[in-house]
């Protein structure tokens, strides 16, 4: 069965599922790929995966919600992930985070109303030697300060005030 | 593939070596400081100035001193350059032809380098992790050959036992004994799993090993598989490590193409394949039973043990699970002998340990030292102390399951037993230095918030206990707590530690207990005065 929307990405996902011969234990692999393709895991997408892997929807939903890496809501066009692992914390990551929160008016885990910017946190990126670290649009950046972080995300924020 | 083929690859690699090798760190730390642009720029200049015959520019793994990256090393001159930019490239190349480059020089005679003893990291920063030939040229896969051709599975298990190697993933269980249990459990199907979840914040040893020398882990796994009778392996890597995943994928592909993974390895009856499973951001999945649930595509919740994975693991089959660093030790132990390995370290802790130095310390990066090295040597001599000459207050080891060791105990040797005696644990190797600006109750709250977020929710003591402990710690930090609250906190610590299902909950109180033990005054200072108006009673020694 094809997905009714005709969206090509479903086909790519289906090919990926075939690579695993439809094995149910590939669920997490499949969800990774789905999120890569679609950006986040919508209910409709989860149902598609459940159908293709012949798993109950509850099982797929249960797994998708268990793991922090899977996101069920759309993200902003730009993302800023502040590492709040121990090494970054003792080097002042909490101050970096509060500065970005203050500037953007949103809390960690939220997205601005115009869907342009999401602020997220991570528990250690394994780059503790260059702490504190922040990931801007997927690029790990070393030795961040509150000022540097605010300057960096400023252009992604609405400027109507 | 037979041994002659292996020799031929090694020989070809060695004989094509150029006079000068410029090594550029291509591990995640330096890459985030744009080391790739540095490498590209060096390559271009070598090409443009017709020096390709004489100079090789090689992408390598972690060169240890992450805070000074991007790092570039020049052999055979023994020079290390720090904070290299693409614009520095011409000067670096000119200096190889005689002369001095006006580029920041590192000091290879600094204790940070000279006090290291590299077993696990022996190839890290030297070989190209994306080329199997580079690993074969430094005796890679010779141990696997020796094992398949000259040793019985039982010999290999014996060797692992004799080496005294203990698991590097945290608990420190004897690797050889674990192998023996899996080996003697009869089953048609067995598995070998490599735990590369590395969830402790502040730890990046396993990431570095995978990015710098992935084949050593594959070889270690293959040897283990032969010893226990498995033919399928899984490496469970956290999704936060895309570069490590990529290097592993390359390594597995190359090993398969070279005939070092797959069926009939070295023309023996032994077959072994390895697949990667990518985590999805759940700390508890580092726990072995949760990890296996995750590999099976389920929610990563732990289950009671026994049965241990060695008897009933993946899909109910006997499963050997070891940490990345544990596996990386294996080929060297086989090549150099169990006796040699056992001669390094202390009575019960053999070999070396890799630590990730981070936090308030001058030299952040990776170090590998013999077990038993005093903490002081690590943080003061090698690490250079806290930046700006500030006093070190404590060293945190073992992540959210560990504790804070006060400066007064810095002469403690790092081995499993000594750290446990101080209320901390060896853990996987994260070592985070804290200076006087760090308030211990806040650190305890930080870790408890972590455990609260990461508790999988399956057992009640951990699910609700971490929330209650966090609430009490928060109250203390906000100066709203009474001595009764502190007493309640200590009671909860005891209850959660005793009744939780897995290590996450059992060890979650450790950061509180260890900071209470050594820094009780800091808690007491935050408490409201007792009802009778007397100041809070003075507590233990430190600060
Ligand atoms: C909450 C929790 C998290 C853990 N995380 C890891 C980890 O990230 N990496 C690891 O190797 N072991 C981790 N462990 C230990 C594993 O359960 C297991 O003991 C280890 O992988 C065994 O390998 P070893 O004997 O080579 O150390 C964790 C344990 C617990 C309880
Ligand atoms: S604690 Fe931030 S990268 Fe490790």
XYZ file of C-alpha atoms and ligand atoms in Angstrom:
739
model
C 0.000 0.000 0.000
C 1.239 3.454 -0.899
C 0.720 6.412 1.354
C -2.333 8.334 0.210
C -0.550 11.690 0.143
C 1.772 10.544 -2.648
C 4.634 12.180 -0.744
C 7.862 10.692 -2.140
C 9.445 10.514 1.276
C 7.127 7.693 2.266
C 8.550 5.683 -0.605
C 12.095 6.290 0.581
C 11.081 5.233 4.060
C 9.445 2.116 2.711
C 12.620 1.187 0.861
C 14.483 1.580 4.135
C 12.012 -0.722 5.893
C 12.537 -3.284 3.136
C 16.279 -3.132 3.777
C 15.533 -4.494 7.220
C 13.186 -7.074 5.689
C 10.386 -5.555 7.715
C 11.966 -6.828 10.949
C 10.114 -5.454 13.928
C 13.271 -4.986 15.946
C 14.338 -2.392 13.367
C 11.700 -0.017 14.739
C 14.189 2.440 16.214
C 16.301 2.416 13.021
C 13.167 3.118 11.011
C 12.092 5.949 13.289
C 15.541 7.509 12.961
C 15.195 7.471 9.189
C 11.646 8.781 9.355
C 12.726 11.709 11.491
C 15.631 12.416 9.167
C 13.228 12.567 6.226
C 10.347 14.426 7.808
C 12.012 16.468 10.542
C 9.664 15.175 13.217
C 7.344 12.254 13.846
C 3.734 13.083 13.169
C 0.938 10.722 14.253
C 0.228 9.876 10.642
C 3.854 8.939 10.093
C 3.911 6.761 13.206
C 0.796 4.940 11.998
C 2.462 4.356 8.651
C 5.501 2.845 10.373
C 3.263 0.689 12.590
C 1.388 -0.602 9.568
C 4.531 -1.392 7.612
C 6.241 -3.186 10.503
C 2.998 -4.929 11.506
C 3.283 -3.543 15.001
C 0.501 -2.187 17.184
C 0.359 1.603 17.017
C 0.698 1.724 20.800
C 4.073 0.021 20.597
C 5.376 2.474 17.998
C 4.009 5.447 19.905
C 5.433 4.070 23.146
C 8.905 3.801 21.670
C 8.743 7.198 19.946
C 7.802 8.922 23.191
C 10.292 7.021 25.348
C 13.417 8.271 23.604
C 14.391 11.933 23.903
C 15.869 11.973 20.438
C 12.529 11.529 18.741
C 10.485 14.689 18.410
C 6.761 14.646 17.858
C 6.296 18.334 17.158
C 7.761 20.437 14.345
C 10.955 22.339 15.143
C 11.771 25.925 14.280
C 13.662 26.677 11.073
C 16.768 27.277 13.178
C 17.864 25.427 16.273
C 20.184 26.220 19.126
C 21.111 23.316 21.397
C 22.867 24.304 24.599
C 24.801 21.474 26.207
C 23.924 21.228 29.886
C 26.196 18.289 30.644
C 28.436 18.429 33.695
C 31.555 19.829 32.049
C 29.607 22.551 30.298
C 27.621 23.222 33.470
C 30.672 23.885 35.637
C 32.005 26.128 32.894
C 28.875 28.261 32.887
C 26.426 26.629 30.462
C 23.535 27.599 32.754
C 24.396 31.258 32.198
C 24.570 30.758 28.435
C 21.162 29.108 28.507
C 19.547 31.807 30.657
C 20.958 34.505 28.394
C 19.471 32.889 25.290
C 16.178 32.286 27.094
C 16.031 35.925 28.156
C 16.858 37.177 24.696
C 14.450 34.912 22.825
C 11.639 34.989 25.345
C 11.219 31.217 25.131
C 12.286 28.438 27.485
C 14.395 25.416 26.647
C 12.273 22.969 24.671
C 10.135 25.698 23.095
C 9.852 27.252 19.653
C 9.155 30.909 18.857
C 5.647 31.763 17.674
C 6.866 32.467 14.135
C 8.382 28.957 13.996
C 11.767 30.415 13.173
C 13.715 29.376 16.254
C 13.821 26.436 18.676
C 15.848 26.399 21.848
C 16.904 22.966 23.069
C 19.272 21.413 25.558
C 21.453 18.309 25.396
C 23.129 16.202 28.047
C 26.724 16.166 26.852
C 27.788 16.123 23.244
C 31.066 14.436 24.113
C 32.897 17.659 23.327
C 33.573 18.462 26.980
C 37.211 19.364 26.231
C 35.986 22.550 24.579
C 33.171 23.339 27.012
C 30.829 25.115 27.124
C 29.493 23.984 23.783
C 26.439 25.056 21.821
C 25.157 23.545 18.579
C 23.814 26.138 16.129
C 21.890 24.575 13.254
C 23.815 21.345 13.666
C 27.292 22.859 13.997
C 29.073 22.294 17.314
C 30.713 25.505 18.466
C 33.336 25.558 21.225
C 33.973 27.866 24.189
C 30.668 29.742 24.202
C 29.852 32.740 26.399
C 26.415 34.249 27.090
C 27.274 37.228 24.863
C 28.544 35.097 21.997
C 25.456 32.896 22.100
C 23.045 35.824 22.177
C 24.851 37.466 19.273
C 24.717 34.236 17.306
C 20.990 33.538 17.706
C 19.935 37.176 17.390
C 19.446 37.066 13.632
C 17.029 34.166 13.956
C 14.777 36.019 16.351
C 11.816 38.197 15.446
C 12.767 41.868 15.458
C 9.447 43.579 15.564
C 9.831 44.961 19.049
C 42.584 -13.418 3.509
C 45.556 -15.247 4.967
C 48.404 -13.914 7.053
C 50.531 -13.268 3.956
C 47.848 -10.946 2.625
C 47.835 -9.096 5.917
C 51.622 -8.826 5.782
C 51.452 -7.555 2.229
C 49.014 -4.802 3.147
C 51.166 -3.784 6.115
C 54.319 -3.830 4.018
C 52.778 -1.785 1.211
C 51.540 0.753 3.713
C 54.909 1.049 5.443
C 56.966 1.240 2.291
C 54.805 3.980 0.837
C 55.405 6.099 3.940
C 56.735 9.531 3.140
C 59.602 11.290 4.831
C 57.408 13.776 6.643
C 53.963 13.099 8.035
C 51.764 15.984 9.069
C 48.997 14.715 11.329
C 45.786 16.709 11.631
C 43.348 15.870 14.390
C 40.032 14.872 12.881
C 38.199 13.969 16.061
C 35.003 15.767 17.011
C 36.615 18.313 19.344
C 39.116 19.680 16.837
C 36.652 19.312 13.966
C 34.351 21.755 15.733
C 37.258 24.205 15.693
C 37.523 23.721 11.916
C 40.421 21.284 11.698
C 39.033 20.017 8.416
C 39.734 23.400 6.794
C 43.246 23.259 8.225
C 43.792 19.840 6.686
C 42.411 20.921 3.305
C 44.649 23.951 3.328
C 47.746 21.886 4.216
C 46.949 19.398 1.452
C 46.558 22.130 -1.111
C 49.881 23.728 -0.278
C 51.700 20.391 -0.346
C 50.205 19.715 -3.766
C 50.795 23.183 -5.139
C 54.403 23.295 -4.043
C 55.188 19.898 -5.515
C 55.977 18.304 -2.160
C 53.543 15.405 -2.509
C 56.400 12.941 -2.831
C 57.912 13.999 0.456
C 55.010 15.018 2.674
C 51.886 13.147 3.672
C 49.011 15.043 5.249
C 47.098 12.547 7.330
C 43.779 12.889 9.099
C 44.119 11.181 12.485
C 42.104 10.664 15.635
C 42.284 12.411 18.976
C 45.642 13.986 19.814
C 44.570 14.443 23.464
C 44.838 18.151 24.311
C 41.379 19.139 23.072
C 41.362 22.636 24.584
C 44.224 23.714 22.318
C 42.719 22.401 19.095
C 42.932 22.254 16.201
C 46.094 20.261 16.821
C 48.640 19.405 14.161
C 51.653 17.146 14.670
C 54.729 16.881 12.463
C 56.832 13.710 12.286
C 59.627 12.838 12.558
C 60.339 16.323 13.960
C 58.122 15.686 16.986
C 56.479 19.090 16.745
C 52.959 19.822 17.949
C 51.170 22.953 16.800
C 48.154 24.284 18.658
C 45.153 26.378 17.671
C 46.161 26.055 14.029
C 44.202 28.024 11.445
C 44.064 27.431 7.682
C 46.190 30.575 7.317
C 48.958 28.911 9.343
C 49.320 26.144 6.764
C 52.069 27.746 4.608
C 54.244 28.373 7.656
C 53.790 24.787 8.847
C 54.842 23.439 5.448
C 57.816 25.780 5.120
C 59.024 24.720 8.560
C 59.177 21.084 7.422
C 61.863 22.155 4.960
C 63.929 23.745 7.735
C 63.232 26.827 9.790
C 60.688 27.840 12.368
C 57.000 28.444 11.914
C 55.399 31.359 13.669
C 52.585 29.115 14.898
C 51.692 28.360 18.506
C 53.812 25.394 19.614
C 52.700 22.763 22.064
C 55.145 21.264 24.526
C 55.561 17.513 23.983
C 57.715 17.345 27.120
C 54.873 18.570 29.337
C 53.721 15.989 31.912
C 50.334 16.037 30.166
C 52.035 14.012 27.429
C 54.989 12.371 29.135
C 53.052 10.837 32.041
C 50.641 9.058 29.714
C 50.905 5.352 29.038
C 48.994 4.471 25.914
C 47.508 1.041 25.392
C 43.962 1.806 24.346
C 44.968 5.093 22.755
C 48.236 3.780 21.307
C 47.074 4.421 17.743
C 44.922 7.404 18.488
C 46.308 10.506 16.839
C 48.762 8.456 14.776
C 46.815 6.334 12.318
C 44.120 7.317 9.857
C 40.907 5.899 11.329
C 39.212 5.846 7.946
C 41.767 3.524 6.330
C 42.059 -0.090 7.416
C 45.571 -0.231 5.894
C 46.694 2.328 8.437
C 45.542 0.026 11.260
C 47.014 -3.087 9.653
C 50.385 -1.337 9.349
C 50.560 -1.051 13.137
C 49.965 -4.791 13.625
C 46.203 -4.506 13.368
C 44.231 -7.784 13.120
C 47.355 -9.795 14.000
C 45.883 -10.641 17.365
C 42.739 -11.953 15.671
C 44.897 -14.092 13.414
C 46.886 -15.444 16.345
C 43.698 -16.269 18.206
C 42.043 -18.055 15.289
C 45.133 -19.975 14.273
C 46.945 -20.723 17.505
C 44.499 -20.588 20.389
C 41.395 -22.463 21.436
C 38.429 -20.408 22.646
C 39.276 -21.602 26.129
C 42.868 -20.328 25.794
C 41.487 -16.907 24.926
C 39.180 -16.867 27.946
C 42.087 -17.973 30.144
C 44.197 -15.189 28.748
C 41.520 -12.611 29.491
C 41.231 -13.908 33.050
C 44.981 -13.914 33.567
C 45.330 -10.348 32.314
C 43.193 -9.136 35.217
C 41.269 -6.831 32.875
C 38.095 -5.442 34.432
C 35.178 -3.854 32.639
C 35.740 -0.203 31.785
C 32.033 0.643 31.553
C 31.633 1.351 35.235
C 31.094 -1.663 37.415
C 34.555 -3.145 36.956
C 33.537 -6.788 36.706
C 36.258 -9.217 35.596
C 36.153 -9.390 31.813
C 37.578 -12.904 31.670
C 35.043 -14.307 34.137
C 32.198 -12.746 32.179
C 33.542 -14.325 28.990
C 33.830 -17.669 30.747
C 30.161 -17.569 31.761
C 28.987 -16.846 28.222
C 31.372 -19.435 26.799
C 30.095 -22.225 29.002
C 26.391 -21.493 28.508
C 25.292 -23.906 25.797
C 23.248 -22.324 23.002
C 22.960 -22.446 19.237
C 23.019 -18.670 19.006
C 25.064 -16.188 21.055
C 25.737 -12.495 20.679
C 28.484 -10.022 21.459
C 27.444 -6.450 22.213
C 29.634 -3.393 22.488
C 28.256 -0.729 24.792
C 29.076 2.610 23.169
C 26.229 4.512 24.743
C 28.583 6.635 26.875
C 25.817 8.449 28.671
C 27.739 10.009 31.557
C 27.875 13.730 30.886
C 31.485 14.817 30.918
C 32.797 11.564 29.486
C 34.137 11.324 25.959
C 36.657 8.495 26.068
C 34.588 6.007 24.113
C 33.701 8.576 21.491
C 37.396 9.289 21.016
C 38.323 5.625 20.757
C 35.632 5.029 18.135
C 36.589 8.103 16.155
C 40.307 7.457 16.412
C 40.760 3.701 16.213
C 37.504 1.927 15.360
C 39.216 -1.219 14.105
C 40.730 -1.951 17.518
C 37.186 -2.224 18.882
C 36.066 -4.446 15.998
C 39.102 -6.677 16.450
C 38.460 -6.900 20.191
C 34.849 -7.852 19.542
C 35.824 -10.509 17.010
C 38.282 -12.052 19.471
C 35.625 -12.037 22.176
C 33.117 -13.614 19.790
C 35.538 -16.437 19.034
C 36.166 -16.954 22.743
C 32.498 -17.198 23.697
C 31.182 -18.810 20.525
C 29.185 -15.967 18.992
C 28.854 -15.089 15.329
C 26.906 -11.858 15.476
C 27.851 -8.585 17.130
C 26.126 -5.296 17.735
C 27.616 -1.936 18.581
C 25.132 0.302 20.335
C 26.242 3.904 19.765
C 24.474 6.975 20.995
C 22.925 9.156 18.329
C 24.785 12.190 19.661
C 27.996 10.791 18.135
C 27.493 11.074 14.360
C 31.201 11.082 13.575
C 31.848 7.948 15.614
C 28.961 6.257 13.804
C 30.346 7.265 10.427
C 33.860 6.001 11.240
C 32.430 2.723 12.503
C 30.398 2.277 9.338
C 33.511 2.844 7.252
C 35.549 0.475 9.409
C 32.964 -2.315 9.254
C 32.685 -1.973 5.498
C 36.450 -2.070 5.002
C 36.900 -5.008 7.363
C 34.219 -6.915 5.477
C 35.766 -6.129 2.104
C 39.196 -7.172 3.348
C 37.792 -10.429 4.696
C 38.440 -9.598 8.336
C 34.753 -9.698 9.154
C 32.287 -12.052 7.547
C 32.496 -15.786 7.060
C 35.579 -17.973 7.281
C 37.887 -15.296 8.644
C 41.563 -16.136 7.982
C 40.306 -19.328 6.335
C 39.132 -20.665 9.666
C 35.593 -21.909 10.361
C 34.963 -18.733 12.383
C 32.426 -16.214 11.101
C 31.527 -12.895 12.621
C 29.450 -9.953 11.470
C 28.879 -6.663 13.245
C 25.910 -4.328 12.954
C 25.510 -0.844 14.365
C 22.490 0.085 16.417
C 21.954 3.763 17.057
C 20.631 4.954 20.391
C 17.957 7.565 20.659
C 18.910 9.669 23.630
C 18.054 7.766 26.758
C 20.707 7.597 29.465
C 19.252 4.453 30.984
C 19.997 2.585 27.736
C 23.625 2.404 28.882
C 22.416 -0.117 31.456
C 22.924 -3.509 29.906
C 19.412 -4.950 30.097
C 17.866 -1.668 28.909
C 20.394 -1.530 26.100
C 19.391 -4.951 24.899
C 15.711 -4.026 25.001
C 16.607 -1.053 22.842
C 18.498 -3.210 20.341
C 15.358 -5.319 20.101
C 13.492 -2.168 19.117
C 11.629 -1.698 22.370
C 11.458 0.947 25.070
C 14.782 0.917 26.881
C 13.696 -0.139 30.337
C 15.879 -2.366 32.497
C 14.726 -5.676 33.913
C 15.749 -7.443 37.097
C 18.913 -9.546 37.008
C 19.413 -12.513 37.233
C 19.170 -13.848 34.680
C 22.282 -11.998 33.604
C 22.781 -11.254 29.901
C 25.553 -13.854 29.920
C 22.840 -16.478 30.343
C 19.840 -14.802 28.779
C 20.380 -11.641 26.807
C 19.367 -10.532 23.325
C 16.278 -12.465 22.213
C 16.870 -14.763 25.169
C 20.275 -15.919 23.898
C 23.498 -15.790 25.928
C 25.006 -12.368 25.282
C 28.373 -10.904 26.127
C 28.245 -7.181 26.726
C 31.361 -5.106 27.232
C 32.306 -1.480 27.000
C 34.227 0.116 24.084
C 37.415 0.594 26.068
C 37.235 -2.956 27.406
C 37.191 -4.326 23.858
C 39.942 -1.968 22.709
C 42.277 -3.482 25.330
C 41.842 -7.009 23.981
C 44.006 -7.035 20.816
C 46.929 -5.562 22.743
C 46.546 -8.117 25.544
C 46.662 -10.924 22.987
C 49.638 -9.450 21.137
C 51.740 -8.544 24.158
C 50.532 -11.218 26.560
C 48.366 -11.351 29.662
C 51.428 -11.259 31.937
C 52.628 -8.034 30.392
C 49.207 -6.453 30.907
C 48.949 -7.707 34.464
C 52.319 -6.140 35.261
C 50.795 -2.678 34.752
C 48.604 -1.104 37.416
C 47.845 -2.124 40.980
C 46.975 -5.344 42.803
C 43.343 -5.528 41.746
C 43.211 -2.926 38.984
C 45.328 -3.892 36.009
C 46.360 -1.992 32.937
C 45.579 1.606 32.186
C 42.491 3.786 32.264
C 41.509 6.511 29.877
C 40.104 9.626 31.507
C 38.384 12.597 30.002
C 39.631 15.683 31.811
C 37.132 18.504 31.783
C 35.655 21.276 33.865
C 37.751 23.859 35.697
C 41.101 22.582 34.583
C 43.774 24.153 32.438
C 44.424 21.208 30.141
C 41.190 19.598 29.063
C 41.366 16.522 26.925
C 42.080 12.832 27.032
C 44.665 11.089 29.115
C 45.547 7.454 29.578
C 47.483 6.531 32.707
C 48.373 3.329 34.550
C 45.816 2.301 37.170
C 46.967 3.534 40.552
C 48.195 6.911 39.346
C 47.489 9.446 42.116
C 44.681 11.863 41.359
C 46.997 14.735 42.183
C 49.351 13.782 39.397
C 46.435 13.714 36.974
C 44.770 16.982 37.842
C 47.721 19.075 38.987
C 50.753 17.888 37.042
C 49.121 16.689 33.872
C 45.999 18.796 33.950
C 47.838 21.916 35.086
C 45.361 22.661 37.888
C 42.457 25.053 37.689
C 42.748 27.978 35.260
C 44.172 31.162 36.745
C 45.891 29.300 39.566
C 42.624 29.041 41.511
C 42.418 26.272 44.091
C 40.851 22.997 43.054
C 37.966 22.093 45.318
C 36.944 18.654 44.173
C 37.131 16.134 41.369
C 33.958 14.455 40.224
C 34.246 10.934 38.882
C 31.643 8.414 37.805
C 29.079 10.895 36.460
C 25.577 10.838 37.937
C 26.404 7.541 39.663
C 29.621 8.806 41.166
C 30.799 11.285 43.712
C 32.957 14.297 44.423
C 36.416 13.653 45.788
C 37.631 16.616 47.860
C 41.005 18.247 47.255
C 42.218 16.862 50.592
C 42.046 13.348 49.129
C 43.950 14.084 45.940
C 46.727 11.705 46.894
C 44.356 8.795 46.391
C 45.510 6.421 43.663
C 42.890 5.927 40.956
C 41.828 2.334 41.069
C 38.416 0.720 41.489
C 38.709 0.058 45.217
C 40.208 3.383 46.307
C 37.557 5.442 44.562
C 34.776 3.295 45.977
C 36.217 3.771 49.451
C 35.806 7.528 48.993
C 32.148 7.118 48.114
C 32.714 7.657 44.401
C 33.292 5.156 41.619
C 35.757 4.725 38.794
C 32.834 4.986 36.420
C 33.543 5.106 32.764
C 36.280 7.729 33.054
C 34.825 11.191 33.092
C 36.802 13.399 35.462
C 35.375 16.834 36.078
C 37.375 19.298 38.086
C 35.600 21.856 40.226
C 37.088 24.964 41.781
C 36.014 27.136 44.687
C 33.277 28.771 42.638
C 31.341 25.498 42.475
C 28.745 25.075 45.227
C 28.350 21.436 46.148
C 24.622 21.409 46.962
C 24.045 22.889 43.510
C 26.113 20.139 41.925
C 24.090 17.546 43.824
C 20.896 19.182 42.578
C 22.293 19.229 39.042
C 22.928 15.486 39.087
C 19.592 14.743 40.708
C 17.817 16.717 38.016
C 19.649 14.553 35.513
C 18.611 11.310 37.218
C 15.041 12.556 37.585
C 14.836 13.316 33.863
C 16.467 10.071 32.878
C 14.645 7.715 35.222
C 12.761 5.361 32.947
C 9.780 5.242 35.277
C 9.564 1.495 35.598
C 10.275 1.191 39.313
C 8.692 3.472 41.888
C 11.671 4.180 44.196
C 13.618 5.672 41.318
C 10.701 7.352 39.568
C 9.319 9.154 42.594
C 12.393 9.095 44.823
C 14.464 11.142 42.396
C 11.673 13.720 42.162
C 11.438 14.000 45.937
C 15.191 14.204 46.381
C 15.395 16.866 43.708
C 12.632 18.838 45.406
C 14.474 18.715 48.738
C 17.779 19.713 47.162
C 16.105 22.577 45.399
C 14.640 23.697 48.689
C 18.079 23.549 50.278
C 19.736 25.526 47.496
C 17.009 28.158 47.743
C 17.674 28.424 51.499
C 14.171 27.335 52.359
C 14.954 23.977 53.920
C 14.985 23.030 57.574
C 17.235 20.488 59.291
C 14.304 18.080 59.094
C 14.382 18.359 55.319
C 18.029 17.387 55.319
C 17.291 14.422 57.544
C 14.489 13.388 55.205
C 16.843 13.708 52.240
C 19.360 11.379 53.853
C 16.635 8.888 54.642
C 15.442 8.970 51.035
C 18.985 8.450 49.762
C 19.164 5.242 51.722
C 15.755 4.031 50.595
C 16.249 4.763 46.886
C 19.712 3.175 46.885
C 18.408 -0.002 48.476
C 15.187 -0.515 46.586
C 15.694 0.669 42.996
C 15.619 -1.829 40.171
C 18.767 -0.835 38.297
C 22.024 1.022 38.744
C 20.479 4.340 37.776
C 18.336 4.523 40.885
C 20.691 2.531 43.088
C 23.481 5.014 42.472
C 21.460 8.199 42.050
C 22.010 9.191 45.702
C 25.810 8.941 45.360
C 26.426 12.579 44.392
C 24.381 13.697 47.421
C 25.990 11.262 49.820
C 29.520 12.079 48.741
C 29.025 15.837 48.880
C 27.333 15.488 52.267
C 30.240 13.433 53.464
C 32.924 15.905 52.504
C 31.103 19.224 52.209
C 28.355 18.945 54.806
C 29.001 22.485 55.980
C 27.866 23.864 52.663
C 24.495 22.224 53.162
C 24.246 23.328 56.777
C 24.999 26.925 55.881
C 21.981 26.921 53.609
C 19.586 25.530 56.177
C 17.273 27.767 58.096
C 18.159 28.079 61.774
C 16.576 25.506 64.008
C 13.340 26.429 65.825
C 15.163 27.001 69.133
C 17.263 29.710 67.486
C 20.524 27.808 67.745
C 22.706 27.902 64.643
C 22.706 24.744 62.582
C 25.102 22.167 64.047
C 28.542 22.093 62.500
C 29.139 19.020 60.384
C 32.038 17.138 58.898
C 35.527 18.264 58.031
C 36.032 19.809 54.605
C 35.750 23.446 53.410
C 22.267 3.791 34.400
C 23.454 3.081 33.836
C 24.117 3.605 32.742
C 25.207 2.941 32.191
N 25.834 3.507 31.114
C 26.878 2.854 30.560
C 27.526 3.411 29.425
O 27.164 4.483 28.943
N 28.562 2.732 28.864
C 28.988 1.524 29.371
O 29.909 0.946 28.831
N 28.399 0.985 30.449
C 27.354 1.612 31.054
N 26.738 1.037 32.137
C 27.237 -0.272 32.623
C 26.610 -1.410 31.843
O 25.385 -1.776 32.446
C 27.495 -2.650 31.826
O 27.871 -2.941 33.118
C 28.733 -2.506 30.998
O 28.423 -2.137 29.690
C 29.500 -3.803 30.976
O 30.693 -3.671 30.263
P 32.119 -3.804 30.965
O 32.086 -5.046 31.809
O 33.090 -3.910 29.849
O 32.306 -2.589 31.789
C 25.650 1.708 32.736
C 24.991 1.186 33.841
C 23.915 1.859 34.405
C 23.247 1.261 35.583
S 29.281 18.285 29.117
Fe 28.882 19.539 27.363
S 29.931 18.451 25.821
Fe 30.178 17.144 27.537
